[in-house]
Short mmCIF file of C-alpha atoms and ligand atoms in Angstrom, two decimals:
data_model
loop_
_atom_site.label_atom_id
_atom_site.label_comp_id
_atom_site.label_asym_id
_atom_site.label_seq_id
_atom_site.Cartn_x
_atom_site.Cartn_y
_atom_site.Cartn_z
CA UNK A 293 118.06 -115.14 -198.37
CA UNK A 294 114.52 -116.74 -198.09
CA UNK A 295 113.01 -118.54 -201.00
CA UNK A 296 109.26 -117.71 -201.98
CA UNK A 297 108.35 -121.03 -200.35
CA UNK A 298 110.18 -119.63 -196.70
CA UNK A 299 108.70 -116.16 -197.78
CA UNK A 300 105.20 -117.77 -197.59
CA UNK A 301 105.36 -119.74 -194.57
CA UNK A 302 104.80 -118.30 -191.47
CA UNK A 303 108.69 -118.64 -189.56
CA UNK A 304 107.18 -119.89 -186.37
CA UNK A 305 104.04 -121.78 -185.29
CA UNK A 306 100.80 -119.59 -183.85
CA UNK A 307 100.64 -119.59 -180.33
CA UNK A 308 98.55 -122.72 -179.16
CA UNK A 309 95.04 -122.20 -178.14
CA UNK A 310 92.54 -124.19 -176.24
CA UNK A 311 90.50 -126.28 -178.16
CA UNK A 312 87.08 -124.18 -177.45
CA UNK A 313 89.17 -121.41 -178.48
CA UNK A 314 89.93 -122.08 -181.90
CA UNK A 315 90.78 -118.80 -184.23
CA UNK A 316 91.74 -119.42 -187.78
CA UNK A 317 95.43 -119.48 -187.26
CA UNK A 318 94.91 -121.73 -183.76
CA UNK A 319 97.18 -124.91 -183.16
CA UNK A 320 95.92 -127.83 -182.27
CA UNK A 321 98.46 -129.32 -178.94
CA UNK A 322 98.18 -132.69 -179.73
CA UNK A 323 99.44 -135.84 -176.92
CA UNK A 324 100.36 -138.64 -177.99
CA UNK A 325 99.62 -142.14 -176.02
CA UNK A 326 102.43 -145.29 -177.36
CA UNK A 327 105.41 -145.12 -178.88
CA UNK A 328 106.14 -148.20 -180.08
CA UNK A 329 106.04 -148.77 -184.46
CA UNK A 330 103.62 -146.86 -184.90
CA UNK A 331 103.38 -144.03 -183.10
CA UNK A 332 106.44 -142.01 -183.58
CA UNK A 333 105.25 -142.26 -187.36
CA UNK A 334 101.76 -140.02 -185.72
CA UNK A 335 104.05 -137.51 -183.94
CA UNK A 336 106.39 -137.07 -186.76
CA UNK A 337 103.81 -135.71 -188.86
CA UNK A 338 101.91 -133.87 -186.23
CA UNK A 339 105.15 -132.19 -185.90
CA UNK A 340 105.73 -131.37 -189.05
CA UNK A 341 102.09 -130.02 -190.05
CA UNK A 342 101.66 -125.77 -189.45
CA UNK A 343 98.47 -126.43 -187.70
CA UNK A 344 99.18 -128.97 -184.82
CA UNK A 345 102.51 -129.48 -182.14
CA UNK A 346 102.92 -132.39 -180.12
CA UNK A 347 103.25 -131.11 -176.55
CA UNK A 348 103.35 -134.79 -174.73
CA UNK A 349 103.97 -138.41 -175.67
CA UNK A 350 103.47 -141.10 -173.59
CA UNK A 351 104.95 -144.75 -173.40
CA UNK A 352 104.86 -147.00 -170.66
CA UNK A 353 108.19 -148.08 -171.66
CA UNK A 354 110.86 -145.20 -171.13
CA UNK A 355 113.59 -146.56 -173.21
CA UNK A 356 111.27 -145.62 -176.47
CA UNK A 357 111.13 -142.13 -175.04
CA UNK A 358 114.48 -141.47 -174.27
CA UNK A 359 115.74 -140.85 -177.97
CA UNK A 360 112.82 -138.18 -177.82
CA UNK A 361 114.00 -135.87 -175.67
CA UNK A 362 117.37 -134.89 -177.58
CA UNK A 363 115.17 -134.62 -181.33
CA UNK A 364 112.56 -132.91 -179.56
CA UNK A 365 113.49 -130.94 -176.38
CA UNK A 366 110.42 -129.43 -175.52
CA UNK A 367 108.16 -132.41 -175.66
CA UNK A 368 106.82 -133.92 -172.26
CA UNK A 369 107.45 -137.00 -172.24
CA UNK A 370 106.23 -139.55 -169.44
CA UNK A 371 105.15 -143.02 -168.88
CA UNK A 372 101.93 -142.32 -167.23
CA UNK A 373 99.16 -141.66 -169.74
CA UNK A 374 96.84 -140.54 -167.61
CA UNK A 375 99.20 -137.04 -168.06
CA UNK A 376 98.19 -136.56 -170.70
CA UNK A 377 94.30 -137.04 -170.37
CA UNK A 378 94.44 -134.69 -167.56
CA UNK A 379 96.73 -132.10 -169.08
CA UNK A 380 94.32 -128.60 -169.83
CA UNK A 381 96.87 -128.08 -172.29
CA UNK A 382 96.42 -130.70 -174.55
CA UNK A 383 93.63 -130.50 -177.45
CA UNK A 384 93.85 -133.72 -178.48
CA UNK A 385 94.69 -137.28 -177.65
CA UNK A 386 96.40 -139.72 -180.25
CA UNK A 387 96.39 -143.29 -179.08
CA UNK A 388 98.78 -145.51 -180.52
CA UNK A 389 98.99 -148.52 -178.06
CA UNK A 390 97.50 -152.24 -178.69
CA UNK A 391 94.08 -152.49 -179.46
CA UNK A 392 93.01 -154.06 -176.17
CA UNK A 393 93.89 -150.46 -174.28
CA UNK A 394 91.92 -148.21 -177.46
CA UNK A 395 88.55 -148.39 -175.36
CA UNK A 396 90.09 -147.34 -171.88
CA UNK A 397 92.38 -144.47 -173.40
CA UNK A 398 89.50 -143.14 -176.04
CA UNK A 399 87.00 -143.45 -173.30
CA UNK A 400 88.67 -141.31 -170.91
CA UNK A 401 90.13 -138.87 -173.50
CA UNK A 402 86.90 -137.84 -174.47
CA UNK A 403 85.28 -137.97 -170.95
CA UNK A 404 87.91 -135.20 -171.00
CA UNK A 405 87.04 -133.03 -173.43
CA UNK A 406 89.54 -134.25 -175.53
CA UNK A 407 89.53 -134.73 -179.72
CA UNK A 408 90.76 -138.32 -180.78
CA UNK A 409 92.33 -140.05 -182.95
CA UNK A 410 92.54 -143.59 -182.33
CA UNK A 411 94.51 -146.34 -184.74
CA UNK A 412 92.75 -149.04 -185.84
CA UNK A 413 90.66 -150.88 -184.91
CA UNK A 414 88.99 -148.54 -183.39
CA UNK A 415 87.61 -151.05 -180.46
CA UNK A 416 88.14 -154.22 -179.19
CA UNK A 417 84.05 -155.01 -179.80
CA UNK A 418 81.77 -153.23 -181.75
CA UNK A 419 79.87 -152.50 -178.22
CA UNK A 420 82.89 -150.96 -176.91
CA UNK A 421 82.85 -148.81 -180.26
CA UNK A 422 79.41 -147.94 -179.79
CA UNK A 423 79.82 -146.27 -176.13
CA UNK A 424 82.73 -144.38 -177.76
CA UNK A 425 80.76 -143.25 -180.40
CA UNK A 426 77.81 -142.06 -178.18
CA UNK A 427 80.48 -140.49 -175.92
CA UNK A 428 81.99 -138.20 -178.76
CA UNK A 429 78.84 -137.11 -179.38
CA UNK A 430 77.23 -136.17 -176.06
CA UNK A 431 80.97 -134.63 -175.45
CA UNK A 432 80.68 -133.37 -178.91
CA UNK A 433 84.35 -134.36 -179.70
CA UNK A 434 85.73 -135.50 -182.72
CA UNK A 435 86.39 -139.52 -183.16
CA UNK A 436 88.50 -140.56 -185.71
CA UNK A 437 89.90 -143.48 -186.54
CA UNK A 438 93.38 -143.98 -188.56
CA UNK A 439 92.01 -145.96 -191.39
CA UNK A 440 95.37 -144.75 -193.25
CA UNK A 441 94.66 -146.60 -196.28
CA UNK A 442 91.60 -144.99 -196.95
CA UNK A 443 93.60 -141.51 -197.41
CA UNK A 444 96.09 -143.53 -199.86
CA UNK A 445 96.36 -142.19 -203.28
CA UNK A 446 96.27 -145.28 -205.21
CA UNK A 447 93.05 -146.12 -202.87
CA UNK A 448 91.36 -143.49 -203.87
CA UNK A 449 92.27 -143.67 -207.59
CA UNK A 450 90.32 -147.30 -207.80
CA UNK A 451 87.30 -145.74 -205.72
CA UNK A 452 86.65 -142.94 -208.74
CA UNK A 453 87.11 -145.88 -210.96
CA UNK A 454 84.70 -148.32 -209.52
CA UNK A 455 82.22 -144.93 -209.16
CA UNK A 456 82.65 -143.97 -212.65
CA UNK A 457 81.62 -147.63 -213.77
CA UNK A 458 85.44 -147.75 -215.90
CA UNK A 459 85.27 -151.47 -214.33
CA UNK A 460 81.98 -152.37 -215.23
CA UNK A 461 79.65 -154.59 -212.27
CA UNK A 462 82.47 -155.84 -209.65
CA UNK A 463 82.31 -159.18 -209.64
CA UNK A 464 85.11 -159.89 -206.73
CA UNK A 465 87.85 -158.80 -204.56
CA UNK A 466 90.59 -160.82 -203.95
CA UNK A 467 93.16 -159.43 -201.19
CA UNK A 468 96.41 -161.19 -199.84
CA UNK A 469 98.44 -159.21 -196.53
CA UNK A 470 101.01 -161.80 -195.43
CA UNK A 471 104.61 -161.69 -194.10
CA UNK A 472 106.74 -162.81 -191.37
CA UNK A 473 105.60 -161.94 -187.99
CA UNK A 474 105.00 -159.52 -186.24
CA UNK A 475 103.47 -161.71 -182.83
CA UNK A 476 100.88 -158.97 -181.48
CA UNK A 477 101.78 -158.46 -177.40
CA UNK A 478 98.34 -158.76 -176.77
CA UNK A 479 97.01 -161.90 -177.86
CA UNK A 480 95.20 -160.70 -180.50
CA UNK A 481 95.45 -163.08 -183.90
CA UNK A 482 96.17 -162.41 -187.26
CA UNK A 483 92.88 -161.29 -188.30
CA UNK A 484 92.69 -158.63 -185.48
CA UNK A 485 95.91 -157.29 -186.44
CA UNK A 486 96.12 -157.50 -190.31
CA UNK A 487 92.53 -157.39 -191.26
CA UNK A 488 91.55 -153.90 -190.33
CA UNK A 489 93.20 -152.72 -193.26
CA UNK A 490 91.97 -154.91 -195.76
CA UNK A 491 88.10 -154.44 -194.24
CA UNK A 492 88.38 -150.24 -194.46
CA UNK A 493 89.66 -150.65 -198.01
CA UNK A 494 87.02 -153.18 -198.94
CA UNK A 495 83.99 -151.03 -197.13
CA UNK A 496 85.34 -147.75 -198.84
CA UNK A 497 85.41 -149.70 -202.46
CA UNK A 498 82.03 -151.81 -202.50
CA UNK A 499 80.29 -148.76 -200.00
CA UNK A 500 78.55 -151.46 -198.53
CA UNK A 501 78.40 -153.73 -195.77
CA UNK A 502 78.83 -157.37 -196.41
CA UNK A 503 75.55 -159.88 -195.95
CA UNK A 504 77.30 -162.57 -194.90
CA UNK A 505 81.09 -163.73 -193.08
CA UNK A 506 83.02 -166.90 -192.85
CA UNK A 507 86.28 -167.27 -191.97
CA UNK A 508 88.85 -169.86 -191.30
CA UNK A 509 92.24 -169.77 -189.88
CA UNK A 510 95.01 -171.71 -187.81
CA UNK A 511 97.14 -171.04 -184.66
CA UNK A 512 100.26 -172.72 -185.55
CA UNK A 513 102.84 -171.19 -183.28
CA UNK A 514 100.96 -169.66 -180.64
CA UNK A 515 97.81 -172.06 -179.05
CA UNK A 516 94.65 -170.07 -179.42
CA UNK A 517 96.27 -167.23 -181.52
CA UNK A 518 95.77 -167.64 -185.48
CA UNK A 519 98.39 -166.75 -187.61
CA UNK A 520 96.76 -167.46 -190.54
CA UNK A 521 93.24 -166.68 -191.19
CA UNK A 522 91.32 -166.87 -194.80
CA UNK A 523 88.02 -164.36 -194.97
CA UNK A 524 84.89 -165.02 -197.30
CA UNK A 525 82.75 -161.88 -197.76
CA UNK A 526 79.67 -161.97 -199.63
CA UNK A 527 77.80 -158.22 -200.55
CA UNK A 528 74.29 -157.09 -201.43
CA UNK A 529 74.27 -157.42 -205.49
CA UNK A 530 77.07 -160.52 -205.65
CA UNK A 531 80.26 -158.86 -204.82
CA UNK A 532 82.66 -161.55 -203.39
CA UNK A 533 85.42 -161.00 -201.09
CA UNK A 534 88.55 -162.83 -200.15
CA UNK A 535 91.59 -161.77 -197.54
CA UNK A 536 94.48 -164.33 -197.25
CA UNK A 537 96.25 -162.98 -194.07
CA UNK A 538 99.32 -164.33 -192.44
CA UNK A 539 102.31 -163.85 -189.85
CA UNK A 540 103.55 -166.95 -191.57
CA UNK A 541 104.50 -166.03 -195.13
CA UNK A 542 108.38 -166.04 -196.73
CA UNK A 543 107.73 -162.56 -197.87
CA UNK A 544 105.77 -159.39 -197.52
CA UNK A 545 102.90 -159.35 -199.97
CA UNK A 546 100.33 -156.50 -200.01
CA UNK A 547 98.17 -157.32 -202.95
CA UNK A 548 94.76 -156.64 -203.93
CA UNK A 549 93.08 -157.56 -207.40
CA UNK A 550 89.44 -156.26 -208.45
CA UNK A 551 87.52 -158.24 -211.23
CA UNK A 552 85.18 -156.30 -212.75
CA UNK A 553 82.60 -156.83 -215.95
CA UNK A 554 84.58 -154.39 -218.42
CA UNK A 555 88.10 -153.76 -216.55
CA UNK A 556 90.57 -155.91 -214.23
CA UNK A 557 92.96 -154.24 -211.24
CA UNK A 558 95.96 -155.04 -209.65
CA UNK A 559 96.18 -152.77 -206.64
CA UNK A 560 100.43 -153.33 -205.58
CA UNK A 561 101.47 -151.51 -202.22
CA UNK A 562 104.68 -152.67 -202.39
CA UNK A 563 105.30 -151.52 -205.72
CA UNK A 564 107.45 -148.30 -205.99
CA UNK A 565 106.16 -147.05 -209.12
CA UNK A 566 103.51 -148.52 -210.39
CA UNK A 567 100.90 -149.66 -207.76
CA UNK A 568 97.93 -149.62 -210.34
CA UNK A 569 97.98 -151.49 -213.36
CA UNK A 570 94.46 -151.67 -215.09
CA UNK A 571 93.67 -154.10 -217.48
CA UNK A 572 91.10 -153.68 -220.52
CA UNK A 573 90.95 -157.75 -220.24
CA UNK A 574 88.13 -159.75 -219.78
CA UNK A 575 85.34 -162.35 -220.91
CA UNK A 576 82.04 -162.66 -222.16
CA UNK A 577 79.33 -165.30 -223.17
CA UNK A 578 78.96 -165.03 -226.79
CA UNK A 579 74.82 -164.81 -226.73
CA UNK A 580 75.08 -165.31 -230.40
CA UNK A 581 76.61 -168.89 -230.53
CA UNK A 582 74.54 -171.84 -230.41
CA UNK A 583 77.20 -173.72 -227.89
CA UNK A 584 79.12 -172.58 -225.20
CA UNK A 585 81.29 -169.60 -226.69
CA UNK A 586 83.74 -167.45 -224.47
CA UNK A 587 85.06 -164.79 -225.81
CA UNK A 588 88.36 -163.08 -224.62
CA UNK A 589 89.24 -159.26 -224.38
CA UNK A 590 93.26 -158.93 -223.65
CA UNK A 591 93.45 -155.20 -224.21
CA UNK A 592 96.29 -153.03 -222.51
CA UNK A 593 96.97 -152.62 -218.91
CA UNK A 594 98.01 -149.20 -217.89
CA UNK A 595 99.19 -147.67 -214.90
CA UNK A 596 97.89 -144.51 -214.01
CA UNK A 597 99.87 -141.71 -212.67
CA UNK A 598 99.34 -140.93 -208.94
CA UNK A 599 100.27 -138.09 -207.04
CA UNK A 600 101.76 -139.94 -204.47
CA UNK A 601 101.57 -137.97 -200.69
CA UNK A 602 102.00 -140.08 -197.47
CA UNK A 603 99.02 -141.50 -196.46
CA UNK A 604 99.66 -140.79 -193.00
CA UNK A 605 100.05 -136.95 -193.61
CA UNK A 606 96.60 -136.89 -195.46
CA UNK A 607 95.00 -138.60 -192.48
CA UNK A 608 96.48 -136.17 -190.04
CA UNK A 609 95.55 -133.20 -192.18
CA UNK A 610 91.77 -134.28 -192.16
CA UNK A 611 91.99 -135.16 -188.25
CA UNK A 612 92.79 -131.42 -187.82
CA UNK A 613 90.74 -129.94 -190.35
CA UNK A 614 87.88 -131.98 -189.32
CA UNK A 615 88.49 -130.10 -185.27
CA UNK A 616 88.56 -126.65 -187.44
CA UNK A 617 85.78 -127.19 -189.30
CA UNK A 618 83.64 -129.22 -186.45
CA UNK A 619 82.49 -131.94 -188.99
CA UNK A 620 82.55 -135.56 -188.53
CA UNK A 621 86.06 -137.17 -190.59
CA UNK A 622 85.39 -139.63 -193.46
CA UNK A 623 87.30 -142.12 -191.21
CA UNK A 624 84.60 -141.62 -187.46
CA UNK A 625 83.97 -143.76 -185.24
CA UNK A 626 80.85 -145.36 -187.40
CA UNK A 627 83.20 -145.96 -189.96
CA UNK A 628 85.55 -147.50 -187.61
CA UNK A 629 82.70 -149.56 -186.04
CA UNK A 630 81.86 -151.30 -188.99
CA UNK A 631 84.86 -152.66 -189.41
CA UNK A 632 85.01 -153.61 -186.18
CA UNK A 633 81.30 -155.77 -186.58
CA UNK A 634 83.54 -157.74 -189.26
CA UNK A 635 86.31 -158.43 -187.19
CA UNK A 636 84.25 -159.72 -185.11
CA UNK A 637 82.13 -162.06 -186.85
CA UNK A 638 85.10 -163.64 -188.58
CA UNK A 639 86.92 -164.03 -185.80
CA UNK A 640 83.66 -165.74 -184.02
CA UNK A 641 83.27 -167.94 -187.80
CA UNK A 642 86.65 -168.86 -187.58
CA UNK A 643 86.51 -170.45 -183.89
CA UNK A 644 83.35 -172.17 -185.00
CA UNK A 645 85.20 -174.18 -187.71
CA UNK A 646 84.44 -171.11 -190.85
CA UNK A 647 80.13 -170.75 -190.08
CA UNK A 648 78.65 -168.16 -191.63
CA UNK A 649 77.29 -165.54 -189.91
CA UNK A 650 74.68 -163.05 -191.06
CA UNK A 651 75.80 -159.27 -190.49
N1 NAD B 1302 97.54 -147.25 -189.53
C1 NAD B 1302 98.52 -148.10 -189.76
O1 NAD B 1302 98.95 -148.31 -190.89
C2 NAD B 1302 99.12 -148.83 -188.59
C3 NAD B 1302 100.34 -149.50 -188.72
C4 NAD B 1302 100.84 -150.18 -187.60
C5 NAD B 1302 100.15 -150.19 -186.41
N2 NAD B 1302 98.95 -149.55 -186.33
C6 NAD B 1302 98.18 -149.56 -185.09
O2 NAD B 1302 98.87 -148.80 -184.10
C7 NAD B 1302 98.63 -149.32 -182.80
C8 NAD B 1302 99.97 -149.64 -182.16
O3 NAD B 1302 100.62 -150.61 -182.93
P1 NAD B 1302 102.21 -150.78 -182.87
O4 NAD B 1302 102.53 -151.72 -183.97
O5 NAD B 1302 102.87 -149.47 -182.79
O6 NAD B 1302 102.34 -151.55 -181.47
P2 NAD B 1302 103.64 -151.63 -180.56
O7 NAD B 1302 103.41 -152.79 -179.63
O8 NAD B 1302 104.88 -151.58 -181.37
O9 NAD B 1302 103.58 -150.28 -179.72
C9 NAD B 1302 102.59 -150.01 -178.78
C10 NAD B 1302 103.20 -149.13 -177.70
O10 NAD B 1302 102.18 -148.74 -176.81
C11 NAD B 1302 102.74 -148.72 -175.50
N3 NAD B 1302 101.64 -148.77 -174.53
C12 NAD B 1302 100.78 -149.77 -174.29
N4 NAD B 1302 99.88 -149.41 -173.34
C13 NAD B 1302 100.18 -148.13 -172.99
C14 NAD B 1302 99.64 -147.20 -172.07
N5 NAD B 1302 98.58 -147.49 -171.30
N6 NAD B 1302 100.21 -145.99 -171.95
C15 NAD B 1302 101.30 -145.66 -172.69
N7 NAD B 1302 101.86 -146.51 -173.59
C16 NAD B 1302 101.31 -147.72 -173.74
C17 NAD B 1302 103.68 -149.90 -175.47
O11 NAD B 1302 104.65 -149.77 -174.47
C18 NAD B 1302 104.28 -149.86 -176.87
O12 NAD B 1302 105.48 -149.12 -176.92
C19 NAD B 1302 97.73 -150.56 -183.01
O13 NAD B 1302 96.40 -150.19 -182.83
C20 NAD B 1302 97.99 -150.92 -184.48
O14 NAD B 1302 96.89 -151.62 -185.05
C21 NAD B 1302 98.44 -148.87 -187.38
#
């Protein structure tokens, strides 16, 4: 017998359509381009979703795909992405390869007349992300980029804090993303690879764009490749930022603390159950004494209930409704590009000994 949930559910998937053909109960045939960490993460939830069905993936490495083809028989699967580019029957492109490929695969996606999703960063330069961006919209395509922590729950819940003023002025951001390894394939350092994330999360909080970038960093293993990298940001209004990023850690720590004038954060990812703890703790001048006074608030620190969904399904959900609904995702390619500009000028501060540059 079928429960109410099976009851509700349609048994099968619609029959695909073409993406200039979209009816309300369309499905959106998505391909898939690299299968290495993170990509079979993209197609398992493409798969899953009622409104989207992988129909290709492509990895230049055939091992990956092999396991494929016994989960999912009726996947194509090939090492030649330009398959999928070419392939009428795919809607959409999702590109899950190293960054230095994003601008060559997006390009020719949407030269296509494909939708795409591309994984951060979105570009290797911000010019590159600029011709993409121009290109979606003379092809009128959507861009997105997979800024997954920006669909994250506990993300979120300290953006409607910081908007409903709970922490008071924001006087910094302090961020740490180390651990051991991974050594990117394409040369890219630590800042390319780790930062992205850091740099969305920061942008969505503050809603601005820093003034000014510094960085510093050393390539200890690999010449010319920094494994560790320190970033100074500095926002309209006073808002300091600070990401400690490594390959070179003795354990995994994602960690983020906001400082605000009323109420403190410490943002956990790694924490099962209780990523958020706010804290009613602070200081203040006493304007009343005569000498220096400080006065101390250590109130409680609470941890808020969130409705935790995987980021990743969230993200995939808005890439589809955003090619239902025609409308540009929260995560587009301008969103993508501005981290991008800050990728750059770090990485450019930190081979000129930690200058700042002026964004
Ligand atoms: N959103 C997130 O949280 C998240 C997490 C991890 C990685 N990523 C991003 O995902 C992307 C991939 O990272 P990864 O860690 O999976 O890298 P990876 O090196 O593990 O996998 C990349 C795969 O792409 C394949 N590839 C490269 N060029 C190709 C081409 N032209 N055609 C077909 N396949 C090709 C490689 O063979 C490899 O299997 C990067 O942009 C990375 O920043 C995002």
């Amino acid at each position: 017998m079928k429960t109410e949930e099976q009851k509700r559910r349609p048994s099968k998937k619609p029959r695909a359509h073409t993406a200039s053909s979209k009816g309300p109960s369309a499905v959106v045939r998505i391909g898939v381009i690299g299968f290495g960490y993170w990509g079979p993460n993209l197609v398992r939830n493409f798969q899953d979703l009622d409104r989207s069905r992988v129909v290709a993936v492509a990895d230049l490495r055939k091992s990956v795909l092999t396991p494929l083809a016994k989960r999912y028989p009726a996947l194509r699967l090939t090492t030649v992405h330009q398959e999928i580019l070419r392939d009428p029957a795919v809607d959409a492109v999702v590109i899950a390869t190293p960054v230095s490929t994003h601008f060559e695969l997006a390009q020719t996606a949407l030269q296509a007349g494909k939708h795409v999703l591309v994984e951060k960063p979105l570009a290797a330069s911000s010019s590159e992300g600029t011709e993409l961006i121009n290109l979606a919209r003379r092809k009128g395509r959507i861009l997105m980029v997979g800024h997954t922590f920006e669909y994250n729950p506990a993300v979120l819940k300290v953006a409607e804090l910081l908007k409903s003023q709970e922490l008071g002025e924001l006087y910094y951001i302090d961020s740490v993303r180390v651990n051991l390894g991974r050594y990117q394939s394409d040369g890219r350092n630590v800042i390319w690879d780790l930062a992205p994330h850091d740099l969305s999360i920061i942008l969505h909080w503050v809603g601005k764009i820093p003034q000014r970038v510094s960085a510093f960093g050393q390539a200890y293993l690999q010449k010319g490749t920094a494994d560790v990298a320190f970033i100074r940001m500095e926002f309209p209004g006073g808002t300091l930022a600070h990401v400690h990023l490594s390959w070179l850690a003795p354990a995994k720590i994602r960690r983020m603390t906001l400082v605000g004038s009323k109420k403190m954060v410490l943002y956990d990812d790694l924490d099962p159950s209780e990523k958020l703890k706010i804290a009613d703790r602070g200081a203040h001048l006493d304007a009343n004494s005569t000498e220096v006074r400080v006065d101390y608030r250590m109130g409680d620190v609470v941890s808020p209930h969130l409705d935790f969904k995987e980021p990743l399904k969230t993200e995939c959900e808005h890439f589809l409704d955003s090619i239902f609904g025609n409308r540009p995702p929260r995560t587009d390619g301008e969103n993508g590009n501005r981290v991008v500009r800050i990728l750059e000028a770090a990485d450019q501060s930190m081979k000129e000994g930690g200058r700042v540059i002026s964004l």
